[in-house]
C-alpha positions as MATLAB code, in Angstrom:
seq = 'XXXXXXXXXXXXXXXXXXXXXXXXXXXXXXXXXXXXXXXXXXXXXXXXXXXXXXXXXXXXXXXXXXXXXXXXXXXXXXXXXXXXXXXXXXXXXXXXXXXXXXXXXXXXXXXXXXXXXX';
ca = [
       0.000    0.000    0.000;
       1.442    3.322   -1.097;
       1.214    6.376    1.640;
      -0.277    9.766    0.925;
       1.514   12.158    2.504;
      -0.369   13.940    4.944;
      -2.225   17.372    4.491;
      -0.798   20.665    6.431;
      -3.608   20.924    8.554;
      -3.403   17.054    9.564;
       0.556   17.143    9.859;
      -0.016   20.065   12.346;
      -2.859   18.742   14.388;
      -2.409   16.118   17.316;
      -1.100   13.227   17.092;
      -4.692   11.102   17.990;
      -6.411   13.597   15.089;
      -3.528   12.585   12.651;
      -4.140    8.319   13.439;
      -7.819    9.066   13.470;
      -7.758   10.540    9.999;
      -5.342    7.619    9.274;
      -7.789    5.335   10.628;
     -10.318    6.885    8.336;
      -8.284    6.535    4.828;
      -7.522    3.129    5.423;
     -11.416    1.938    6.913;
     -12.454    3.514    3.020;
      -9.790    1.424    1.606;
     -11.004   -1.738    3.404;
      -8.217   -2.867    6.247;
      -6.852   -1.164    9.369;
      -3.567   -1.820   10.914;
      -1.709   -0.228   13.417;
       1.427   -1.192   11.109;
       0.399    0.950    8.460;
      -0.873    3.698   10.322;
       2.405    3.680   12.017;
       4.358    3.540    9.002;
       2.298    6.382    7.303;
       3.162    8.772   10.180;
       7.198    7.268    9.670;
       7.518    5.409   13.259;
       7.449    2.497   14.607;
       4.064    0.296   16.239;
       5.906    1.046   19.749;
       6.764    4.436   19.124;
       3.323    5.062   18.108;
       1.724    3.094   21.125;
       3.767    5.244   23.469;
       3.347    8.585   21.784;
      -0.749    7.968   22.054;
      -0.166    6.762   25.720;
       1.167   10.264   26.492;
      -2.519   11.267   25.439;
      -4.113    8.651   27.263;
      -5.184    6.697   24.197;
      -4.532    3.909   22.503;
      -4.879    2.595   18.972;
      -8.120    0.337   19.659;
      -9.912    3.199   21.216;
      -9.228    5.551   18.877;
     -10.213    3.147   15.857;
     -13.537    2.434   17.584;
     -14.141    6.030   17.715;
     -13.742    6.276   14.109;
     -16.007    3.449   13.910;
     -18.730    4.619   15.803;
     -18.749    8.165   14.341;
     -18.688    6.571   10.618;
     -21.362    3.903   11.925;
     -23.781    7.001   12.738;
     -23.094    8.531    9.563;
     -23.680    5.631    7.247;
     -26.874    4.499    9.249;
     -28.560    7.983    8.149;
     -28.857    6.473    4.668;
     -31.632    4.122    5.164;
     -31.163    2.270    1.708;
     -28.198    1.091    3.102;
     -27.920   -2.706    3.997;
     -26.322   -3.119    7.645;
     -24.222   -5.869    6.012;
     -22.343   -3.202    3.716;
     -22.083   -0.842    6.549;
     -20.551   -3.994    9.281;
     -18.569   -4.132    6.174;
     -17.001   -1.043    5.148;
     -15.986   -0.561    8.724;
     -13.726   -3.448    9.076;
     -15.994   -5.847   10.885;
     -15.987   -9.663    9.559;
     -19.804   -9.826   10.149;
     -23.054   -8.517   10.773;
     -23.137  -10.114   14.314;
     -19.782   -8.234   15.464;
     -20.702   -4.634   14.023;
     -24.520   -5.393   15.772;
     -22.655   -5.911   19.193;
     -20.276   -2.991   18.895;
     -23.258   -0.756   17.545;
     -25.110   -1.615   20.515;
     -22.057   -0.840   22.904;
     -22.033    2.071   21.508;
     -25.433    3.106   21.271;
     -27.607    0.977   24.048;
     -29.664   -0.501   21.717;
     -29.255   -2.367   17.637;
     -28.484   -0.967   14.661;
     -31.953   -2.441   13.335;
     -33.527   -0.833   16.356;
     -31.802    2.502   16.077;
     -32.834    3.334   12.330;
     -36.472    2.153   13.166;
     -36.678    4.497   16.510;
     -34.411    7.174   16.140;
     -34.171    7.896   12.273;
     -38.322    7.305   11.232;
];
């Protein structure tokens, strides 16, 4: 996988910003590693891990962030299957992006477009 360089106003922002938008490019693109995120951003996994520590984040919590805020977003389009969207966001099936959605939310994804987007 080739790496964009990154924007001035990404390059500039904080580091969690930078890996979220990361996170973001390579969700679109299909996969997410820490690896490549790490590479993109030219250090290493544990340099990476310690430099988000310092924030009081770490990699996992910052890609279910991204998660959740692109779960909301895709759920406003109603034509959309929930397969596709458990999909695009990395998760290997319905089931796991159901569970995660209702972590995140306190209720299913089914539930949530019926209730809170009729």
């Amino acid at each position: 996988m080739g790496s964009k360089p990154l924007t001035p106003e990404v390059a500039r922002a904080s580091l969690s910003l930078r890996v979220s938008s990361l996170i973001s490019v390579q969700l679109a693109r299909g996969k997410v590693g820490v690896e490549v995120v790490a590479s993109q951003l030219h250090m290493s996994r544990y340099t990476l891990h310690k430099k988000l520590k310092r924030e009081g984040l770490t990699f996992a919590r910052l890609l279910e962030e991204v998660r959740r805020q692109q779960a909301l977003t895709y759920m406003q389009d109603r034509t959309k299957p929930l397969v596709e969207i458990a999909e695009q966001l990395g998760f290997s099936e319905l089931s796991a992006f159901s569970r995660a959605f209702k972590r995140w939310m306190g209720t299913s994804p089914a539930e949530y477009r019926s209730v809170r987007l009729s």
